[in-house]
């Protein structure tokens, strides 16, 4: 194991891995930095992935806000090469500058490169979107059940539209699906933006080496920044239209092929056929969508996302031995050379014992805890200056408030809830209704079918009763 070079004390779980600030790794970014001949000024941190950081920046030429995705140097050569082709296929009416609200698939507007001590980094200029489904399914945020079903229907529809064009996303996870922002967002001054979401939360990067006591040097930034909570923007600046992004793992559905860079999808969303048989396809997207829907509805991951469980062997055991059940005979025996991608062999045998019905898929669905408006801390804040919101909706929290505005989609958890996995009956939260649980379980059973020929399609999901519950 490599020796750690840097330390972050208080917000380490909310920022990128600082050990990636090495040659070939991440580009160090500071608030106020300007890029591309001083065209883009960094305002805040939007997020991070396994191979990039994403920043909110202002285009100083026209005043619009954009997202700057700055990729690890070692990934720069191969990253985002398909964006132009995907754009033509999925967005038939492109806008040459800033995309219209009608566009559901987010691809780069332009690109440039930046050089640092760590190498040459691709910089993608992307439209800004609002909070992702991952953001809205972890404390303090929680989706209302009806809102979850509405957004699930939209997500399935967008995936179905991709599959009709013989395109597989390859990474259809909560982090890559988000709410749109309204055109009003681009009219916000930096001062007013910070009033809505709060100023950036920073923490110094601490060098652990005796040689670097004076600072982290040129490889790492002087400080890291916690990602902004865009759910705080409220109704005026958010839309509940759904957007899909990050097409770097995309491939053709007609001729399934393993993405050239290997499996880069977060482990808990990877379908077994993509892992064992190395044959991803449309069904693999559907499997990831099923995991995403469970996350949206429950605010916990269906399969373990614990760092201690991060191995392909543990992932398959989670699927076969605990949650879904016995795999096909062809998948019973696999081996893991150096814990890399599995191959068929005679080392690890799955599905030998009966599945524990206290922890299987049905138990997990019926065990979903709900957050009712009466138990919520507060709804997502609305910044409307009037007593009514967009679309004629009343202020969130009133019994008659329809699901017409983002603040009526989102509830804020009480501070006591740190993780919905650890909630107990004594805390007084209700479980999902039996009627909804039966329908949701039926849908997930159809999604987590091992035989991809029998697995429900994205188009089939759209017709399922769970998505159309009143």
mmCIF file with all atom_site columns, C-alpha atoms in Angstrom, residues 28 125 193 240 288 409 424:
data_model
loop_
_atom_site.group_PDB
_atom_site.id
_atom_site.type_symbol
_atom_site.label_atom_id
_atom_site.label_alt_id
_atom_site.label_comp_id
_atom_site.label_asym_id
_atom_site.label_entity_id
_atom_site.label_seq_id
_atom_site.pdbx_PDB_ins_code
_atom_site.Cartn_x
_atom_site.Cartn_y
_atom_site.Cartn_z
_atom_site.occupancy
_atom_site.B_iso_or_equiv
_atom_site.pdbx_formal_charge
_atom_site.auth_seq_id
_atom_site.auth_comp_id
_atom_site.auth_asym_id
_atom_site.auth_atom_id
_atom_site.pdbx_PDB_model_num
ATOM 1 C CA . UNK A 1 28  ? -5.298  21.178 -8.015  1.00 0.00 ? 28  UNK A CA 1
ATOM 2 C CA . UNK A 1 125 ? -17.333 22.733 -20.166 1.00 0.00 ? 125 UNK A CA 1
ATOM 3 C CA . UNK A 1 193 ? -25.934 32.535 -4.934  1.00 0.00 ? 193 UNK A CA 1
ATOM 4 C CA . UNK A 1 240 ? -38.057 19.041 -11.605 1.00 0.00 ? 240 UNK A CA 1
ATOM 5 C CA . UNK A 1 288 ? -28.364 -0.228 -12.522 1.00 0.00 ? 288 UNK A CA 1
ATOM 6 C CA . UNK A 1 409 ? -40.508 16.986 -4.119  1.00 0.00 ? 409 UNK A CA 1
ATOM 7 C CA . UNK A 1 424 ? -35.296 2.093  14.553  1.00 0.00 ? 424 UNK A CA 1
#
